[in-house]
PDB file of C-alpha atoms in Angstrom:
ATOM      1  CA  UNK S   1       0.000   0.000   0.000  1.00 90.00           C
ATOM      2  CA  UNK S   2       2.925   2.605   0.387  1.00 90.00           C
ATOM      3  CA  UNK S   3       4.542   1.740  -2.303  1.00 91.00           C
ATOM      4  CA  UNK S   4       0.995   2.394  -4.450  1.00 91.00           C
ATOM      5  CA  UNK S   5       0.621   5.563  -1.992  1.00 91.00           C
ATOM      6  CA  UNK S   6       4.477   6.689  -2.910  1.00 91.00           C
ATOM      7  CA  UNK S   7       3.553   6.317  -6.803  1.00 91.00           C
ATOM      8  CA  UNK S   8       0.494   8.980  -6.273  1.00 90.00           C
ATOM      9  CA  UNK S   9       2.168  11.115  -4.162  1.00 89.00           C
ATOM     10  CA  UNK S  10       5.683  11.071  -5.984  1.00 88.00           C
ATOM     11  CA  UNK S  11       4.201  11.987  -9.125  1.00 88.00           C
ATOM     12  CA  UNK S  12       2.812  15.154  -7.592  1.00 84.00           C
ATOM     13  CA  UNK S  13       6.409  16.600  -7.724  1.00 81.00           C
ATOM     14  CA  UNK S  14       8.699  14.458  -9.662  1.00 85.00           C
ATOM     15  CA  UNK S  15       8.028  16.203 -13.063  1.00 84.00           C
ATOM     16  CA  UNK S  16       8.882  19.747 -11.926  1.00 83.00           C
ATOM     17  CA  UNK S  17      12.826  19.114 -12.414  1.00 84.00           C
ATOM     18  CA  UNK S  18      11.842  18.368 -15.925  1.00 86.00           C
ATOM     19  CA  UNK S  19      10.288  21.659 -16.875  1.00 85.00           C
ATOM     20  CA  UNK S  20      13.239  23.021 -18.263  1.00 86.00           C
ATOM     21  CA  UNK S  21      13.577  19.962 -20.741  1.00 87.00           C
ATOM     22  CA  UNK S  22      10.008  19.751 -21.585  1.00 87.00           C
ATOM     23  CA  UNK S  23       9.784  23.709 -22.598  1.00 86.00           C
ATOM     24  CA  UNK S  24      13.126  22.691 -24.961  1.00 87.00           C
ATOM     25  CA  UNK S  25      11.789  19.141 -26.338  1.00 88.00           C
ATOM     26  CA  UNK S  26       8.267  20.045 -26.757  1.00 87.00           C
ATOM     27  CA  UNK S  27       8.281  23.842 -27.271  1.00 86.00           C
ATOM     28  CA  UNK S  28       6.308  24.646 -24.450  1.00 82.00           C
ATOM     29  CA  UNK S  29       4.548  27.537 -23.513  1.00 81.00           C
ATOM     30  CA  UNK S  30       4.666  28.728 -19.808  1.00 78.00           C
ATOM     31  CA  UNK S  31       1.000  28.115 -19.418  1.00 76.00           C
ATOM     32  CA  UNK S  32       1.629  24.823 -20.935  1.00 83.00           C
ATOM     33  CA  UNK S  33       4.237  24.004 -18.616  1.00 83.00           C
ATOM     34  CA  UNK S  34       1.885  24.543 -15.554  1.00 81.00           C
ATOM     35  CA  UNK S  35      -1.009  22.427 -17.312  1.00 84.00           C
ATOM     36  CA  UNK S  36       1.663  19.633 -17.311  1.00 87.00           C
ATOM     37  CA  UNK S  37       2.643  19.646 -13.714  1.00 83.00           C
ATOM     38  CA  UNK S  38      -0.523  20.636 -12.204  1.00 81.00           C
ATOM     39  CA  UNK S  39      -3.613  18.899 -14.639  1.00 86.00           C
ATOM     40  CA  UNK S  40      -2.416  15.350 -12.728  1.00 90.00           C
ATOM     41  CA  UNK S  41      -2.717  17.161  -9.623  1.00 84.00           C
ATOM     42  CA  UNK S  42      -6.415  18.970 -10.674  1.00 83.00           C
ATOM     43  CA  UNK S  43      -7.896  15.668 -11.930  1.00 87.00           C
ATOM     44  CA  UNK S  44      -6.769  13.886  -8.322  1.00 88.00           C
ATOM     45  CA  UNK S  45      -7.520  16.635  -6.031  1.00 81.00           C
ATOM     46  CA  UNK S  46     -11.366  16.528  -7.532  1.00 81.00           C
ATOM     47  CA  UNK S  47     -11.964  12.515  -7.781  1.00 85.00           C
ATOM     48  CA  UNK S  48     -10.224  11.137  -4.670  1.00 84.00           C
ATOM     49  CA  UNK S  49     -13.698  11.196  -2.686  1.00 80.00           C
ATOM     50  CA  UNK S  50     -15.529  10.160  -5.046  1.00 81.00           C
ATOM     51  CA  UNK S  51     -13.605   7.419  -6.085  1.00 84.00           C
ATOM     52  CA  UNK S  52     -13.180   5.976  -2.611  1.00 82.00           C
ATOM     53  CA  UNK S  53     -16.629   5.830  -2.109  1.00 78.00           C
ATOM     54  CA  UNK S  54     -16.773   3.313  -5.423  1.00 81.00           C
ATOM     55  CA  UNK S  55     -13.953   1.527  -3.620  1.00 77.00           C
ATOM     56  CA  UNK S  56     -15.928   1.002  -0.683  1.00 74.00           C
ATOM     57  CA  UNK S  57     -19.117  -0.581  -2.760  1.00 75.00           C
ATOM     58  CA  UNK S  58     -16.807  -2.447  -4.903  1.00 77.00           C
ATOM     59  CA  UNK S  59     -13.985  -3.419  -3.179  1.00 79.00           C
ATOM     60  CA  UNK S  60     -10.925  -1.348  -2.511  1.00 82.00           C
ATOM     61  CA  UNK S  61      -8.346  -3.687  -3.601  1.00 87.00           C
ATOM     62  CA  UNK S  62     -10.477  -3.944  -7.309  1.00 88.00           C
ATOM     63  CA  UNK S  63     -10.340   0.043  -7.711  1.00 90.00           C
ATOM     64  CA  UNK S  64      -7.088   0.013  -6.849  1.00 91.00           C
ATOM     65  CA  UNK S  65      -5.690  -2.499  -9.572  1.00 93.00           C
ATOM     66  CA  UNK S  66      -8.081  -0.424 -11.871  1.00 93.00           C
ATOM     67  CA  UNK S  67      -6.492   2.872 -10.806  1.00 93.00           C
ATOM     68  CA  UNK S  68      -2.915   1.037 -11.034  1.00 94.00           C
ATOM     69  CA  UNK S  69      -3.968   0.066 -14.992  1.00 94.00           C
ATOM     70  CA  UNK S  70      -4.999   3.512 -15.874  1.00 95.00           C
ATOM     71  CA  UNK S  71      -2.168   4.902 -14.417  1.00 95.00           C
ATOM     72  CA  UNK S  72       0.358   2.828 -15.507  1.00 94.00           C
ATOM     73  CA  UNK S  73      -1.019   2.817 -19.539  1.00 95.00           C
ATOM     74  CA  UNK S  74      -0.977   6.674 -19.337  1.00 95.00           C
ATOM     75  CA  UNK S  75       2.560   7.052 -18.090  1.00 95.00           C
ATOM     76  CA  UNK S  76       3.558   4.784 -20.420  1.00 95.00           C
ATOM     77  CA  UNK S  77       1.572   6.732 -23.383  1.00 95.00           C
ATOM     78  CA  UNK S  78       2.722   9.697 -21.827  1.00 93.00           C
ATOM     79  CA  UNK S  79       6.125   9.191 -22.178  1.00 92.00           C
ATOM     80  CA  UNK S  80       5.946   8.775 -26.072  1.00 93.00           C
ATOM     81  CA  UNK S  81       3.785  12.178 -26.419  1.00 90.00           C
ATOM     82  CA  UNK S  82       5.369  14.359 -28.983  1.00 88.00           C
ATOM     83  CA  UNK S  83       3.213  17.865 -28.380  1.00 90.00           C
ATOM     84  CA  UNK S  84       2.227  19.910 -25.162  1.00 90.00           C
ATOM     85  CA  UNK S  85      -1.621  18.837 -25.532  1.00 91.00           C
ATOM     86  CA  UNK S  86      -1.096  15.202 -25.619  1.00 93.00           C
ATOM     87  CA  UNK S  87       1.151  15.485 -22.628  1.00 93.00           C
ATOM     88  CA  UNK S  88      -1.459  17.199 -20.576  1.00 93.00           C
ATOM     89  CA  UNK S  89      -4.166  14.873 -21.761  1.00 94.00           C
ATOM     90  CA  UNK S  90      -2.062  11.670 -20.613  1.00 95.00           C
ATOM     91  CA  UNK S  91      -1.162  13.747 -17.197  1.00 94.00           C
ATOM     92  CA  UNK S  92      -4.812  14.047 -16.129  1.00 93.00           C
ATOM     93  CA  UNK S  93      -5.541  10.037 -17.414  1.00 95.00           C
ATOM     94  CA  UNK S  94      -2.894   9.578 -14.723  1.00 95.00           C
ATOM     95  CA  UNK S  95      -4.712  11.674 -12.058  1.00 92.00           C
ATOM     96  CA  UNK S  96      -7.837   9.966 -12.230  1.00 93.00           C
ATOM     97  CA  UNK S  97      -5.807   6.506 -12.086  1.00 94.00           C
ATOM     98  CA  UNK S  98      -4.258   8.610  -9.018  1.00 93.00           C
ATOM     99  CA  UNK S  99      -7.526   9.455  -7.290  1.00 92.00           C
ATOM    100  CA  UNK S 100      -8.480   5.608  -7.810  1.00 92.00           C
ATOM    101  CA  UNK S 101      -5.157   4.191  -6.212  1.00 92.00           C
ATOM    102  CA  UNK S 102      -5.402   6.863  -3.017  1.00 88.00           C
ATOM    103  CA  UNK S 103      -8.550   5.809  -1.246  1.00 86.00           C
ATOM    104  CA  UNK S 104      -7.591   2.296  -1.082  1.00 86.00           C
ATOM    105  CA  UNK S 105      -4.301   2.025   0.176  1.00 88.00           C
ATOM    106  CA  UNK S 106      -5.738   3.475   3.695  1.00 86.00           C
ATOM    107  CA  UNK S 107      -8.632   1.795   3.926  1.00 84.00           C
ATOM    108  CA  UNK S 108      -7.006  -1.386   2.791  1.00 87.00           C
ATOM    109  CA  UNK S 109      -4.622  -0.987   5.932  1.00 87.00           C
ATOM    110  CA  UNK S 110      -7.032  -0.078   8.360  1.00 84.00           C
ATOM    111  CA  UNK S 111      -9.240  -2.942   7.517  1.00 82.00           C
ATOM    112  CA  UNK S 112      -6.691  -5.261   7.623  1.00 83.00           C
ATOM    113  CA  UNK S 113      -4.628  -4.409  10.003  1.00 86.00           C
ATOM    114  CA  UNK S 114      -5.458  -5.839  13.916  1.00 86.00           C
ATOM    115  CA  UNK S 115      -7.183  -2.834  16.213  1.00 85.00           C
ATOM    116  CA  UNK S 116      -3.351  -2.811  18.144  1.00 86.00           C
ATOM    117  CA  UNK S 117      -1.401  -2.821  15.358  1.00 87.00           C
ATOM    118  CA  UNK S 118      -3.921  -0.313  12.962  1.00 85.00           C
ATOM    119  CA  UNK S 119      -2.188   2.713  14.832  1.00 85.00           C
ATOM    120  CA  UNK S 120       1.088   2.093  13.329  1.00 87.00           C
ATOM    121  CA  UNK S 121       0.204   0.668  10.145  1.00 86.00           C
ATOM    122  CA  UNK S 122      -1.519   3.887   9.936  1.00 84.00           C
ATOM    123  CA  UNK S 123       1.620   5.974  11.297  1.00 86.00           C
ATOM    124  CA  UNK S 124       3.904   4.171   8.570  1.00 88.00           C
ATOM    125  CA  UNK S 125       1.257   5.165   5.803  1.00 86.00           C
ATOM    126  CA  UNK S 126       0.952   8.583   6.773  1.00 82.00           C
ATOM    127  CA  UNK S 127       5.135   8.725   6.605  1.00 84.00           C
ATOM    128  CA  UNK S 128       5.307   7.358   3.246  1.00 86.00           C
ATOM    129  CA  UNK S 129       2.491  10.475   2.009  1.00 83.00           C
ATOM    130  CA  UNK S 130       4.936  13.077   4.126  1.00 79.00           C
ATOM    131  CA  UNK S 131       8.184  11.491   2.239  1.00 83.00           C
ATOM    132  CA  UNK S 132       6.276  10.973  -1.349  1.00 84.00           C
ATOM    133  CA  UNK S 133       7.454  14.470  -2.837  1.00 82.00           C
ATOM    134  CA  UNK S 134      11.096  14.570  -1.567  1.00 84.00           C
ATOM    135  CA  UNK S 135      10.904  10.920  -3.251  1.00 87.00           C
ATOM    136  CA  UNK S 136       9.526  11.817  -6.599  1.00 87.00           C
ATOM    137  CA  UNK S 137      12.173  14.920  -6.452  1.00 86.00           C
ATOM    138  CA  UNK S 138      14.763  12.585  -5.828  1.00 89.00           C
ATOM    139  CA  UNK S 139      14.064   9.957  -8.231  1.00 90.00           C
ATOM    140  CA  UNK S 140      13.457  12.588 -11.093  1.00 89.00           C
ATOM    141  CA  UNK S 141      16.849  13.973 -10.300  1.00 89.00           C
ATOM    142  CA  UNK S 142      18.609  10.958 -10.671  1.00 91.00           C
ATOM    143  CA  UNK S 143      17.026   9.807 -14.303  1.00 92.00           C
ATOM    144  CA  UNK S 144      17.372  13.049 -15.435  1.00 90.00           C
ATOM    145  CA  UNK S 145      21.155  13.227 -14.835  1.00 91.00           C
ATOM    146  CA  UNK S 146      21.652  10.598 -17.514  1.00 91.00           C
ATOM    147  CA  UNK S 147      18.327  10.215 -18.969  1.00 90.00           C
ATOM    148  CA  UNK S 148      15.793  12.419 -20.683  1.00 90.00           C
ATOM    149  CA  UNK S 149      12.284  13.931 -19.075  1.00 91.00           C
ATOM    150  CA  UNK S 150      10.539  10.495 -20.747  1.00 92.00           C
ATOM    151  CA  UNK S 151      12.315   8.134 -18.602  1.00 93.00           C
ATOM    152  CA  UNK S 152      10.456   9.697 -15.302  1.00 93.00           C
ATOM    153  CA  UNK S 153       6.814   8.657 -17.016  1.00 94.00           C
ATOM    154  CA  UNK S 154       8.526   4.897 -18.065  1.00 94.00           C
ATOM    155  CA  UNK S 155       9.672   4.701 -14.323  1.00 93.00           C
ATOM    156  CA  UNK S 156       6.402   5.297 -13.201  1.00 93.00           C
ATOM    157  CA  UNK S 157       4.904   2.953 -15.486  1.00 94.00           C
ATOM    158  CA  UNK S 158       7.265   0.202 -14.213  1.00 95.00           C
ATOM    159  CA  UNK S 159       6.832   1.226 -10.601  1.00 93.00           C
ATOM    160  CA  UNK S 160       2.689   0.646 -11.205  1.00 94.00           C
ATOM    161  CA  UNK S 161       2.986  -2.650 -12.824  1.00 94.00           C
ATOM    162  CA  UNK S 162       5.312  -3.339  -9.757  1.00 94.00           C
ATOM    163  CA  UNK S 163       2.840  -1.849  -7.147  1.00 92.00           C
ATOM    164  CA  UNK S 164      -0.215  -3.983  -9.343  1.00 92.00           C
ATOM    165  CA  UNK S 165       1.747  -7.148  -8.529  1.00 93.00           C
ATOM    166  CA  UNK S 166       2.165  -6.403  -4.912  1.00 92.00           C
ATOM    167  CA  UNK S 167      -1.551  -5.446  -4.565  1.00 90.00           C
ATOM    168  CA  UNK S 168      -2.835  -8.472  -6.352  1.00 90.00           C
ATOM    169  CA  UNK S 169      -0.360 -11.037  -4.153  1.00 90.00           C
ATOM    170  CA  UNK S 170      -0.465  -9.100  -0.820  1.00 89.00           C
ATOM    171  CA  UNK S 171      -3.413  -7.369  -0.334  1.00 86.00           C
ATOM    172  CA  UNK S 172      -7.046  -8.184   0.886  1.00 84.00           C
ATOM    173  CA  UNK S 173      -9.798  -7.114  -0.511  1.00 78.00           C
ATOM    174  CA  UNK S 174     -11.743  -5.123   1.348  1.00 74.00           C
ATOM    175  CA  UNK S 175     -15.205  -3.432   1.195  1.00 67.00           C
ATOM    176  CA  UNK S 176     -18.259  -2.363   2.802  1.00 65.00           C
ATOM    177  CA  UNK S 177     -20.497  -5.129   3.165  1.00 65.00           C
ATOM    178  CA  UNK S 178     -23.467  -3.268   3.860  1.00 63.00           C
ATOM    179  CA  UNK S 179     -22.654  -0.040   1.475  1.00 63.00           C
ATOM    180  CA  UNK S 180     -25.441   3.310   1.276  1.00 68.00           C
ATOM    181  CA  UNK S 181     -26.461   4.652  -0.942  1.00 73.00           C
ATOM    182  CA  UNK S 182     -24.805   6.433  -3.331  1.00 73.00           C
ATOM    183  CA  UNK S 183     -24.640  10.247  -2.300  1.00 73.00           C
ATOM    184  CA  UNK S 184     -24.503  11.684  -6.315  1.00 80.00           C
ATOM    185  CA  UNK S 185     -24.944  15.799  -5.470  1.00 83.00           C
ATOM    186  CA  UNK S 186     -22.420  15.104  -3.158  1.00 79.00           C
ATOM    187  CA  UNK S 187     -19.880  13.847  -5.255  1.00 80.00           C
ATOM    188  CA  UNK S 188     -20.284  16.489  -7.663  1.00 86.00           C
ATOM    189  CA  UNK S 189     -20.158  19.097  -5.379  1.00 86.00           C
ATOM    190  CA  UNK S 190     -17.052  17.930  -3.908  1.00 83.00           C
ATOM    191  CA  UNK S 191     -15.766  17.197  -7.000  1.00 83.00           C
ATOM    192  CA  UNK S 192     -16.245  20.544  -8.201  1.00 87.00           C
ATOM    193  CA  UNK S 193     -15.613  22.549  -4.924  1.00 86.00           C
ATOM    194  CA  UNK S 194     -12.077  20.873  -4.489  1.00 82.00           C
ATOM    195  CA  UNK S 195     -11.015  21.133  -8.160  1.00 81.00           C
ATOM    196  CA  UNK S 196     -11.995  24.674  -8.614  1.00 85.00           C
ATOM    197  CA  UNK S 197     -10.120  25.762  -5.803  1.00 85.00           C
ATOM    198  CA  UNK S 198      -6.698  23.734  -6.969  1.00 79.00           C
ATOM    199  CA  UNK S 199      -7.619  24.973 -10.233  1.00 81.00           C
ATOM    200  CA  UNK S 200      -8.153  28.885  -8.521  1.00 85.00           C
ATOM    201  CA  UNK S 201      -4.631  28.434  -6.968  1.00 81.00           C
ATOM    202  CA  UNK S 202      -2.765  27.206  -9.958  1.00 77.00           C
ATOM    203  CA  UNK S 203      -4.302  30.572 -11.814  1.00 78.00           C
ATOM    204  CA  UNK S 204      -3.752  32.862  -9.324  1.00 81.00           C
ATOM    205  CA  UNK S 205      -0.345  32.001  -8.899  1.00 74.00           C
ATOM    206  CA  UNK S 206      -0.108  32.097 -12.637  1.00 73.00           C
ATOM    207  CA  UNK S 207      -2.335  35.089 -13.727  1.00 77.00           C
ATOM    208  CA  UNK S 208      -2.703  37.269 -10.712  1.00 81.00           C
ATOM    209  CA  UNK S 209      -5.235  36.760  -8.184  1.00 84.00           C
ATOM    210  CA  UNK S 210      -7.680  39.795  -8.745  1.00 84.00           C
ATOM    211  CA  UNK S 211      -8.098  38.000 -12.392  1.00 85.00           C
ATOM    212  CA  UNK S 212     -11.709  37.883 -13.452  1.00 85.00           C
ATOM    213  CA  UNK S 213     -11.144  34.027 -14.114  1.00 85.00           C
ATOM    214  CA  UNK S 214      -9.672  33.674 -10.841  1.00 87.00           C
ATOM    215  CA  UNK S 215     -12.179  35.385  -8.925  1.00 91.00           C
ATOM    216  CA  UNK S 216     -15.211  33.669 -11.147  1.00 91.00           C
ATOM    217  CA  UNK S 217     -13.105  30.350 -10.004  1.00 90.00           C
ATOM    218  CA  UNK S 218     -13.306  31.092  -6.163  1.00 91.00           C
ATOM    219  CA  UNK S 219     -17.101  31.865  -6.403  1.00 93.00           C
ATOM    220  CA  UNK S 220     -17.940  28.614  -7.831  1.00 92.00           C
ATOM    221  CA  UNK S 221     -15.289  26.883  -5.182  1.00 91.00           C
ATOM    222  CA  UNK S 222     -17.446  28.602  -1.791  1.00 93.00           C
ATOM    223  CA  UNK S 223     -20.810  28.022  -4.010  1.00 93.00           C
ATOM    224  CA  UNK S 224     -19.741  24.335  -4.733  1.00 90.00           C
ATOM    225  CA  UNK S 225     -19.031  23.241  -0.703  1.00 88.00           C
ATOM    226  CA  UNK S 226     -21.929  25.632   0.489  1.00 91.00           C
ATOM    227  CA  UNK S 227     -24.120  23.093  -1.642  1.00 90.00           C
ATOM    228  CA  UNK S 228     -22.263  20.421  -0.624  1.00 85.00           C
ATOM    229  CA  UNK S 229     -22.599  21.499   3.153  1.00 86.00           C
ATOM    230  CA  UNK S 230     -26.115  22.171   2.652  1.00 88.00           C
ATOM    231  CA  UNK S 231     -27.071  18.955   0.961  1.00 84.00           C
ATOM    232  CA  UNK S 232     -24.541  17.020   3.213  1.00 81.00           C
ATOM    233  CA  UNK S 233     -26.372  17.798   6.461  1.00 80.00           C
ATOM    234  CA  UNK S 234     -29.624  17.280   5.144  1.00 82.00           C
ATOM    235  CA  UNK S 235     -28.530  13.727   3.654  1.00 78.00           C
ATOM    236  CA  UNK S 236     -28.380  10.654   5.931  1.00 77.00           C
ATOM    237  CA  UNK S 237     -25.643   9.315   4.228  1.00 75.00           C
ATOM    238  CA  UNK S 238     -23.765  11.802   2.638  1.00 75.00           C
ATOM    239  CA  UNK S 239     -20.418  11.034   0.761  1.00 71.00           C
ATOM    240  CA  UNK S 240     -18.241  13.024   3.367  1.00 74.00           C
ATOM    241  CA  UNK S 241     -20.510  13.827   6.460  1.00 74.00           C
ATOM    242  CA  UNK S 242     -19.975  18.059   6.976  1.00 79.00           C
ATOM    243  CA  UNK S 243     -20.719  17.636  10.949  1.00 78.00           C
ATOM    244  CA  UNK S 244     -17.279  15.374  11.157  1.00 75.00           C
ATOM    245  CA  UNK S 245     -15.594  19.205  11.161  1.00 77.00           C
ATOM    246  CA  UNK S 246     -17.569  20.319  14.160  1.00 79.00           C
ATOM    247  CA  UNK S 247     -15.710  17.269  16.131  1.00 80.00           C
ATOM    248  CA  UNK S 248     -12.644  18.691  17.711  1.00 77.00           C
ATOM    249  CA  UNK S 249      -9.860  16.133  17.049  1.00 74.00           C
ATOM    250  CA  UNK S 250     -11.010  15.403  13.351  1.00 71.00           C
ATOM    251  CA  UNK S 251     -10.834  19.229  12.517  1.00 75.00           C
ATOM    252  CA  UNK S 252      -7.439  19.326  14.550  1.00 78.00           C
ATOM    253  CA  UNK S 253      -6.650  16.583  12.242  1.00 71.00           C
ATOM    254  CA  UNK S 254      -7.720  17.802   9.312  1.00 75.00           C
ATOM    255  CA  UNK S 255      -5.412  21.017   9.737  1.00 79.00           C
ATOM    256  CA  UNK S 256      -2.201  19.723  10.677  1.00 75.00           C
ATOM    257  CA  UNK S 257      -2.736  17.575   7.722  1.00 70.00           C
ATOM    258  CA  UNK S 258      -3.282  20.322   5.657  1.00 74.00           C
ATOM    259  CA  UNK S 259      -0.382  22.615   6.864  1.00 77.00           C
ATOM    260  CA  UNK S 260       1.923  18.961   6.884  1.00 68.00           C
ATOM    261  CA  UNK S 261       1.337  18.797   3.199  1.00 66.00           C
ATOM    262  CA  UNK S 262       1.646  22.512   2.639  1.00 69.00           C
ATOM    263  CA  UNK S 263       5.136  22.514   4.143  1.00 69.00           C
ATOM    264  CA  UNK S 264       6.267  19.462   2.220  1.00 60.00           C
ATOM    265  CA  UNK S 265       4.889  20.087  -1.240  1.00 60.00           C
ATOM    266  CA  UNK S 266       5.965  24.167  -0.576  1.00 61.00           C
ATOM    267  CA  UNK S 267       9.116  23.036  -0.021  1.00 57.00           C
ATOM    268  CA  UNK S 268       9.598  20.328  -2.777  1.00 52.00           C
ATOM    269  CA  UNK S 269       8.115  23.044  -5.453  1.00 54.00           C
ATOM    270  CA  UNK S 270      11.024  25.540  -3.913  1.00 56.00           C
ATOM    271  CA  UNK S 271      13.475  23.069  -4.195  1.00 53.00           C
ATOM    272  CA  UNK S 272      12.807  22.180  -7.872  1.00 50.00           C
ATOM    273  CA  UNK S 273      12.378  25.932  -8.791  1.00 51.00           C
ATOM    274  CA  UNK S 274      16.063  26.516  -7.295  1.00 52.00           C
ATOM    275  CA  UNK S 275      17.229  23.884  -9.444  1.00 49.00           C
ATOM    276  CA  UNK S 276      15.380  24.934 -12.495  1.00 50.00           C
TER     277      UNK S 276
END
């Protein structure tokens, strides 16, 4: 499961040391260049919920392969992709093969594991999602100092069909035996909410953030989870239940999450812009 998790997270960062090569090889554009690093992240961001809920009806472990599949084929496509367009289209492919790898890995371990032992399974898992990016970074260094930006997608490839293996030999499969029922407004408004507001970030970083697009982006982003609030605590079983955030320790949880992966992907992005 970490090694699927790694393969997500990794991929996050890992093709920001190849910028430089890409704008070369493939004559990209600046906004190119950000659609090629950040349409994997857009397409992941917005699906993750969604997608584990299908996990949970279906079985994680069967999602999971599936997500492995569709990632691996479009790393592998992606790496023969002679134009900016095709690049981005395989980059997303991968981020919805992304969003159906995440869910699973935790569930998977926290079904499996023993109540004792869950804590640390748990600990090691979220390690592994800390330590993703500085991986990616790491890795893309090294196959960039002797090969070109194409290897990274091939190494991912091989690192899925490696991770499928492991899954299919290793791990349970796990699922909710009595599942509800499926929570559709939900899903889109999540879906929407969260990738508007990576999508408002990317632009306002890009374009400016008083940007007519940028702004129009943020109002759809607080209209999208004021739906999905709305609906959420009006729904008996809503995809992502909106009163977990009024518990103390789950919002506590929720933050230090968020500023954990702040630090680490702020850093990572720094790190790769230095070397740029």
């Amino acid at each position: 499961m970490c090694l699927s998790l790694v393969l997500v997270i990794a991929s996050v960062s890992a093709l920001n040391l190849a910028l430089p090569d890409l704008a070369i090889d493939l004559s990209a554009t600046n906004s190119s260049l950000t659609w090629i690093a950040d349409g994997y992240t857009v397409a992941l961001a917005a699906l993750v919920l969604s997608l584990g809920a299908i996990g949970d009806r279906f079985g994680s472990r069967n999602v999971l392969l599936a997500g492995t599949i569709v990632f691996g084929a479009a790393a592998l496509a992606a790496s023969f992709a002679d134009s900016t367009t095709t690049l981005i289209v395989w980059r997303v492919v991968m981020g919805l093969g992304a969003a159906m790898i995440m869910p699973g890995t935790l569930s998977t371990i926290t079904a499996a594991f023993p109540p004792e032992q869950r804590a640390k399974g748990v600990a090691t898992w979220s390690g592994f999602a800390a330590a993703g990016a500085i991986i990616g970074m790491l890795a893309a260094g090294t196959l960039l100092e002797w090969y070109s930006w194409r290897s990274i997608f091939i190494t991912s490839a091989a690192a899925a069909l490696a991770a499928a293996v492991a899954a299919l030999v290793l791990a349970p499969d796990t699922k909710d035996e009595h599942p509800s029922p499926p929570d559709v407004p939900g899903a889109v408004c999540t879906a929407v909410g969260i990738g508007t507001l990576v999508l408002a970030i990317i632009e306002g970083n890009e374009q400016g953030w008083t940007e007519h697009v940028v702004i129009a982006t943020l109002v759809v982003t607080v209209l999208a989870f004021t739906a999905y609030a709305w609906l959420g605590l009006r729904n008996q079983h809503p995809l992502l239940d909106p009163a977990l955030f009024g518990i103390r320790g789950f919002r506590a949880g929720a933050i230090t999450v968020l500023v954990q992966f702040m630090a680490v992907f702020g850093s990572s992005w720094w790190a790769c812009s230095t070397c740029s």
